[in-house]
């Protein structure tokens, strides 16, 4: 049942139906007074429900299951473990096109070609959609004068005539850009002279070659065919002639085409150290199903993954490759597609529904291109039937955890269970493993393989701390840049190298204050001050999306002098333009990557060296591989470190090491400069010396002392309501009844730092489950407490949310 219902419902079926139906098939069922839903068969049994009279199903919608038994087992686990409704898991797992219901909206499928033969009823609907763009189920029902229309609609969807209306989706179709270079044979001056002599009579061709040289000398950057044509004022035919003569060569900068079926490249030969790690992983898999690969940034983990994938394919088993965020890893997708071309499918929540359904169906039909699935967290729900290996790349990434909406699952942990169901192996990889995974490896629950050399023995970047307290005192700051940072950037730019500047906050400034009365404009819906976005001259709430234009005077006292406090990426971009007027700057954050292919365009132009300095938020830390970046600057390490969360130090370490890892990946040693008010902070010392072991040891001691995961488990309960007093009373009541069961292991209720979001007041209660307590039993108790909470009339409207492993 797609509705987020806690329970399963029993329906009556005939004997013939029971012979035909299997778990995982869809049926149309009546529900409530007059609604019809698509439901999924979970189990066929003979036990009549006692609380209600079982209704009959309307119709069977499938000839074969669309969800297999392994999935059902997995989904059941997710619902039980994360204390959520099975219906929530269904909704997250199944593409909504499979789940027609009374509220669905039907639209025409734009790609439909009129080849399908439609029967009378089907044609009526098809025709109605020529008149009207959207139909409700009720309207379809009226047109056909029929109550059960879901089977017909499902048929039309299967034939590609209809689609279900979606809120939003993006097509993912990056384009290739053509570049030109001189063939290596002409690389010496002598041969060049010969070449130019040869071309004396081909004036246009000579012009193109000459211009190529002057561009190459002045920019030292890849040259676009288009640019060369424009500057040399020659046609495409001239360039082609030069290519035909083997003087020029055309190439494409690596891109992320969703173009499968490309010819397969051979895997790279592993280095001695990679080979050793590979052998150790295989040995580890002999004993343990789960192994952690702890390999420094740029150690060549991807190549090791590729070899493991190849091995798995020879055993005729499937591979799931999990990535934290598909849009940011276009480079990796390209690399794997070059190796495995037509055996890969990418599953992406930003793909259109049709594309996602296609991956689903291809998997059901065991198509060749589903041997490897590359996907973000929701791909753990796909219909795999024969997994041999799961790779969780960058396993420490927070984006593997879904916080909103339910199911609030962790994809890495769900993948571990999925691997178990398939009796598959699972490899967790990271340069900065999460404390919990490293802890599990230390306790021998997981195997552990380490790789501490970068590929090609390039040294890890040299990290320098810049004390900005000192710099401010000595007045050596230009905006938010210290003189040292400016020097380092200047040096890098002089060498024609690229620079990444990291600032973990978007917008121009997080706070605007009136100089006269000291009041800051706040969001009307949330208890938080509004962030100033200068480019759009707006104040925006980063919690609910509210925005208004920047006021000229203070709303409280009418004062005309307003200042800003703090800084974000916008401000940094502007400061760079002032300090380095001639360089090209680009910005990568949520605001610049919203549109179609937003990420892709920025990554692409930085890779093509059209941009010298890239400013961005934590998006920059996610596995990007730019050969020409020699300097990474972190402008303010302190606000990360001071974040009020027990993982703040761990996360800061991971973030800084990962961002640093973008420097000096290819040839020479990179450089990282970190500005801070507190250079003696232990985490900064650990980042500078790349001392993961020290960080791990210290963090684990703190977790032990203050009783935090991984030494025990936590479950967070959130209560929300628009009435402040009601939430207060509800949370007091709840904390009290929780304390009856869990005593001192209950913390709260507390209000979060932003205590009201979207006009809802929020209270948190944290439950710590010591490892000696049975988690299953505790969860049963928690469910019971929720039932008694909701049986109190006053509390019933309060939203009650469980978040298991809420970190
Ligand atoms: P990681 O995932 O550990 O950060 P990558 O797999 O991205 O590292 O490798 C870093 C760089 O080294 C990449 O540009 C990659 O192409 C190159 N590289 C890694 N292993 C090899 C190899 N065996 N042969 C040639 N190049 C390699
Ligand atoms: Zn708001």
PDB file of N, CA and C in Angstrom, residues 123-172:
ATOM      1  N   UNK A 123      -8.216   4.529 -26.370  1.00  0.00           N
ATOM      2  CA  UNK A 123      -8.214   5.634 -27.327  1.00  0.00           C
ATOM      3  C   UNK A 123      -8.961   6.849 -26.781  1.00  0.00           C
ATOM      4  N   UNK A 124     -10.056   6.574 -26.058  1.00  0.00           N
ATOM      5  CA  UNK A 124     -10.820   7.672 -25.458  1.00  0.00           C
ATOM      6  C   UNK A 124      -9.947   8.529 -24.536  1.00  0.00           C
ATOM      7  N   UNK A 125      -9.148   7.856 -23.754  1.00  0.00           N
ATOM      8  CA  UNK A 125      -8.293   8.590 -22.806  1.00  0.00           C
ATOM      9  C   UNK A 125      -7.211   9.353 -23.575  1.00  0.00           C
ATOM     10  N   UNK A 126      -6.647   8.657 -24.555  1.00  0.00           N
ATOM     11  CA  UNK A 126      -5.622   9.274 -25.386  1.00  0.00           C
ATOM     12  C   UNK A 126      -6.159  10.556 -26.023  1.00  0.00           C
ATOM     13  N   UNK A 127      -7.393  10.458 -26.516  1.00  0.00           N
ATOM     14  CA  UNK A 127      -8.003  11.612 -27.169  1.00  0.00           C
ATOM     15  C   UNK A 127      -8.279  12.746 -26.182  1.00  0.00           C
ATOM     16  N   UNK A 128      -8.739  12.358 -25.001  1.00  0.00           N
ATOM     17  CA  UNK A 128      -9.032  13.373 -23.983  1.00  0.00           C
ATOM     18  C   UNK A 128      -7.774  14.168 -23.650  1.00  0.00           C
ATOM     19  N   UNK A 129      -6.639  13.487 -23.689  1.00  0.00           N
ATOM     20  CA  UNK A 129      -5.385  14.176 -23.358  1.00  0.00           C
ATOM     21  C   UNK A 129      -4.894  15.074 -24.489  1.00  0.00           C
ATOM     22  N   UNK A 130      -5.504  14.959 -25.666  1.00  0.00           N
ATOM     23  CA  UNK A 130      -5.184  15.916 -26.725  1.00  0.00           C
ATOM     24  C   UNK A 130      -5.872  17.252 -26.434  1.00  0.00           C
ATOM     25  N   UNK A 131      -7.010  17.169 -25.728  1.00  0.00           N
ATOM     26  CA  UNK A 131      -7.788  18.370 -25.411  1.00  0.00           C
ATOM     27  C   UNK A 131      -7.292  19.045 -24.141  1.00  0.00           C
ATOM     28  N   UNK A 132      -6.846  18.215 -23.224  1.00  0.00           N
ATOM     29  CA  UNK A 132      -6.600  18.700 -21.872  1.00  0.00           C
ATOM     30  C   UNK A 132      -5.269  18.111 -21.406  1.00  0.00           C
ATOM     31  N   UNK A 133      -4.385  18.943 -20.871  1.00  0.00           N
ATOM     32  CA  UNK A 133      -3.024  18.471 -20.578  1.00  0.00           C
ATOM     33  C   UNK A 133      -2.961  17.479 -19.421  1.00  0.00           C
ATOM     34  N   UNK A 134      -3.832  17.693 -18.437  1.00  0.00           N
ATOM     35  CA  UNK A 134      -3.766  16.862 -17.235  1.00  0.00           C
ATOM     36  C   UNK A 134      -5.143  16.285 -16.926  1.00  0.00           C
ATOM     37  N   UNK A 135      -5.167  15.007 -16.572  1.00  0.00           N
ATOM     38  CA  UNK A 135      -6.424  14.388 -16.161  1.00  0.00           C
ATOM     39  C   UNK A 135      -6.278  13.824 -14.755  1.00  0.00           C
ATOM     40  N   UNK A 136      -7.335  13.980 -13.977  1.00  0.00           N
ATOM     41  CA  UNK A 136      -7.327  13.296 -12.683  1.00  0.00           C
ATOM     42  C   UNK A 136      -7.918  11.911 -12.883  1.00  0.00           C
ATOM     43  N   UNK A 137      -7.715  11.055 -11.897  1.00  0.00           N
ATOM     44  CA  UNK A 137      -8.259   9.700 -11.992  1.00  0.00           C
ATOM     45  C   UNK A 137      -9.794   9.780 -12.076  1.00  0.00           C
ATOM     46  N   UNK A 138     -10.370  10.704 -11.312  1.00  0.00           N
ATOM     47  CA  UNK A 138     -11.822  10.877 -11.330  1.00  0.00           C
ATOM     48  C   UNK A 138     -12.306  11.236 -12.733  1.00  0.00           C
ATOM     49  N   UNK A 139     -11.578  12.123 -13.393  1.00  0.00           N
ATOM     50  CA  UNK A 139     -11.972  12.516 -14.744  1.00  0.00           C
ATOM     51  C   UNK A 139     -11.909  11.341 -15.720  1.00  0.00           C
ATOM     52  N   UNK A 140     -10.851  10.559 -15.571  1.00  0.00           N
ATOM     53  CA  UNK A 140     -10.736   9.363 -16.426  1.00  0.00           C
ATOM     54  C   UNK A 140     -11.930   8.454 -16.169  1.00  0.00           C
ATOM     55  N   UNK A 141     -12.251   8.305 -14.915  1.00  0.00           N
ATOM     56  CA  UNK A 141     -13.362   7.477 -14.498  1.00  0.00           C
ATOM     57  C   UNK A 141     -14.675   7.971 -15.124  1.00  0.00           C
ATOM     58  N   UNK A 142     -14.871   9.294 -15.153  1.00  0.00           N
ATOM     59  CA  UNK A 142     -16.070   9.868 -15.774  1.00  0.00           C
ATOM     60  C   UNK A 142     -16.086   9.628 -17.278  1.00  0.00           C
ATOM     61  N   UNK A 143     -14.922   9.825 -17.910  1.00  0.00           N
ATOM     62  CA  UNK A 143     -14.853   9.645 -19.367  1.00  0.00           C
ATOM     63  C   UNK A 143     -15.265   8.232 -19.750  1.00  0.00           C
ATOM     64  N   UNK A 144     -14.780   7.254 -18.988  1.00  0.00           N
ATOM     65  CA  UNK A 144     -15.051   5.865 -19.344  1.00  0.00           C
ATOM     66  C   UNK A 144     -16.325   5.352 -18.683  1.00  0.00           C
ATOM     67  N   UNK A 145     -16.898   6.176 -17.796  1.00  0.00           N
ATOM     68  CA  UNK A 145     -18.071   5.761 -17.045  1.00  0.00           C
ATOM     69  C   UNK A 145     -17.818   4.427 -16.349  1.00  0.00           C
ATOM     70  N   UNK A 146     -16.742   4.400 -15.605  1.00  0.00           N
ATOM     71  CA  UNK A 146     -16.263   3.158 -15.020  1.00  0.00           C
ATOM     72  C   UNK A 146     -15.593   3.461 -13.695  1.00  0.00           C
ATOM     73  N   UNK A 147     -15.668   2.529 -12.771  1.00  0.00           N
ATOM     74  CA  UNK A 147     -15.085   2.805 -11.473  1.00  0.00           C
ATOM     75  C   UNK A 147     -13.603   2.414 -11.414  1.00  0.00           C
ATOM     76  N   UNK A 148     -13.306   1.258 -11.962  1.00  0.00           N
ATOM     77  CA  UNK A 148     -11.924   0.793 -11.878  1.00  0.00           C
ATOM     78  C   UNK A 148     -11.158   1.121 -13.149  1.00  0.00           C
ATOM     79  N   UNK A 149     -10.414   2.181 -13.087  1.00  0.00           N
ATOM     80  CA  UNK A 149      -9.681   2.586 -14.286  1.00  0.00           C
ATOM     81  C   UNK A 149      -8.169   2.366 -14.167  1.00  0.00           C
ATOM     82  N   UNK A 150      -7.720   2.014 -12.968  1.00  0.00           N
ATOM     83  CA  UNK A 150      -6.267   1.863 -12.793  1.00  0.00           C
ATOM     84  C   UNK A 150      -5.646   0.831 -13.737  1.00  0.00           C
ATOM     85  N   UNK A 151      -6.326  -0.330 -13.937  1.00  0.00           N
ATOM     86  CA  UNK A 151      -5.716  -1.310 -14.863  1.00  0.00           C
ATOM     87  C   UNK A 151      -5.519  -0.730 -16.264  1.00  0.00           C
ATOM     88  N   UNK A 152      -6.511   0.009 -16.751  1.00  0.00           N
ATOM     89  CA  UNK A 152      -6.389   0.585 -18.093  1.00  0.00           C
ATOM     90  C   UNK A 152      -5.243   1.593 -18.124  1.00  0.00           C
ATOM     91  N   UNK A 153      -5.179   2.415 -17.100  1.00  0.00           N
ATOM     92  CA  UNK A 153      -4.124   3.424 -17.049  1.00  0.00           C
ATOM     93  C   UNK A 153      -2.751   2.777 -16.961  1.00  0.00           C
ATOM     94  N   UNK A 154      -2.663   1.734 -16.166  1.00  0.00           N
ATOM     95  CA  UNK A 154      -1.383   1.027 -16.072  1.00  0.00           C
ATOM     96  C   UNK A 154      -0.951   0.476 -17.424  1.00  0.00           C
ATOM     97  N   UNK A 155      -1.958  -0.033 -18.170  1.00  0.00           N
ATOM     98  CA  UNK A 155      -1.656  -0.577 -19.495  1.00  0.00           C
ATOM     99  C   UNK A 155      -1.130   0.532 -20.401  1.00  0.00           C
ATOM    100  N   UNK A 156      -1.785   1.688 -20.333  1.00  0.00           N
ATOM    101  CA  UNK A 156      -1.366   2.805 -21.179  1.00  0.00           C
ATOM    102  C   UNK A 156       0.029   3.309 -20.799  1.00  0.00           C
ATOM    103  N   UNK A 157       0.332   3.230 -19.524  1.00  0.00           N
ATOM    104  CA  UNK A 157       1.677   3.633 -19.092  1.00  0.00           C
ATOM    105  C   UNK A 157       2.696   2.644 -19.634  1.00  0.00           C
ATOM    106  N   UNK A 158       2.335   1.354 -19.543  1.00  0.00           N
ATOM    107  CA  UNK A 158       3.247   0.322 -20.044  1.00  0.00           C
ATOM    108  C   UNK A 158       3.488   0.491 -21.540  1.00  0.00           C
ATOM    109  N   UNK A 159       2.456   0.910 -22.268  1.00  0.00           N
ATOM    110  CA  UNK A 159       2.610   1.122 -23.712  1.00  0.00           C
ATOM    111  C   UNK A 159       3.301   2.442 -24.037  1.00  0.00           C
ATOM    112  N   UNK A 160       3.565   3.234 -23.021  1.00  0.00           N
ATOM    113  CA  UNK A 160       4.278   4.497 -23.250  1.00  0.00           C
ATOM    114  C   UNK A 160       3.384   5.627 -23.734  1.00  0.00           C
ATOM    115  N   UNK A 161       2.068   5.466 -23.606  1.00  0.00           N
ATOM    116  CA  UNK A 161       1.166   6.524 -24.056  1.00  0.00           C
ATOM    117  C   UNK A 161       1.056   7.620 -22.989  1.00  0.00           C
ATOM    118  N   UNK A 162       1.001   7.194 -21.737  1.00  0.00           N
ATOM    119  CA  UNK A 162       0.786   8.127 -20.630  1.00  0.00           C
ATOM    120  C   UNK A 162       1.974   8.180 -19.703  1.00  0.00           C
ATOM    121  N   UNK A 163       1.971   9.213 -18.912  1.00  0.00           N
ATOM    122  CA  UNK A 163       2.927   9.284 -17.816  1.00  0.00           C
ATOM    123  C   UNK A 163       2.199   9.856 -16.617  1.00  0.00           C
ATOM    124  N   UNK A 164       2.839   9.707 -15.442  1.00  0.00           N
ATOM    125  CA  UNK A 164       2.280  10.324 -14.253  1.00  0.00           C
ATOM    126  C   UNK A 164       2.964  11.670 -14.088  1.00  0.00           C
ATOM    127  N   UNK A 165       2.171  12.671 -13.767  1.00  0.00           N
ATOM    128  CA  UNK A 165       2.759  14.002 -13.646  1.00  0.00           C
ATOM    129  C   UNK A 165       3.736  14.054 -12.474  1.00  0.00           C
ATOM    130  N   UNK A 166       4.866  14.702 -12.758  1.00  0.00           N
ATOM    131  CA  UNK A 166       5.875  14.822 -11.720  1.00  0.00           C
ATOM    132  C   UNK A 166       6.008  16.266 -11.324  1.00  0.00           C
ATOM    133  N   UNK A 167       6.478  16.465 -10.103  1.00  0.00           N
ATOM    134  CA  UNK A 167       6.720  17.817  -9.634  1.00  0.00           C
ATOM    135  C   UNK A 167       7.840  18.464 -10.429  1.00  0.00           C
ATOM    136  N   UNK A 168       8.913  17.707 -10.567  1.00  0.00           N
ATOM    137  CA  UNK A 168      10.107  18.339 -11.080  1.00  0.00           C
ATOM    138  C   UNK A 168      11.083  17.271 -11.546  1.00  0.00           C
ATOM    139  N   UNK A 169      11.670  17.446 -12.670  1.00  0.00           N
ATOM    140  CA  UNK A 169      12.844  16.619 -12.957  1.00  0.00           C
ATOM    141  C   UNK A 169      13.745  17.322 -13.954  1.00  0.00           C
ATOM    142  N   UNK A 170      14.956  16.877 -13.962  1.00  0.00           N
ATOM    143  CA  UNK A 170      15.921  17.473 -14.872  1.00  0.00           C
ATOM    144  C   UNK A 170      16.422  16.426 -15.833  1.00  0.00           C
ATOM    145  N   UNK A 171      16.548  16.817 -17.055  1.00  0.00           N
ATOM    146  CA  UNK A 171      17.216  15.928 -17.996  1.00  0.00           C
ATOM    147  C   UNK A 171      18.707  16.067 -17.765  1.00  0.00           C
ATOM    148  N   UNK A 172      19.397  15.020 -18.050  1.00  0.00           N
ATOM    149  CA  UNK A 172      20.808  14.992 -17.716  1.00  0.00           C
ATOM    150  C   UNK A 172      21.563  14.761 -19.007  1.00  0.00           C
TER     151      UNK A 172
END
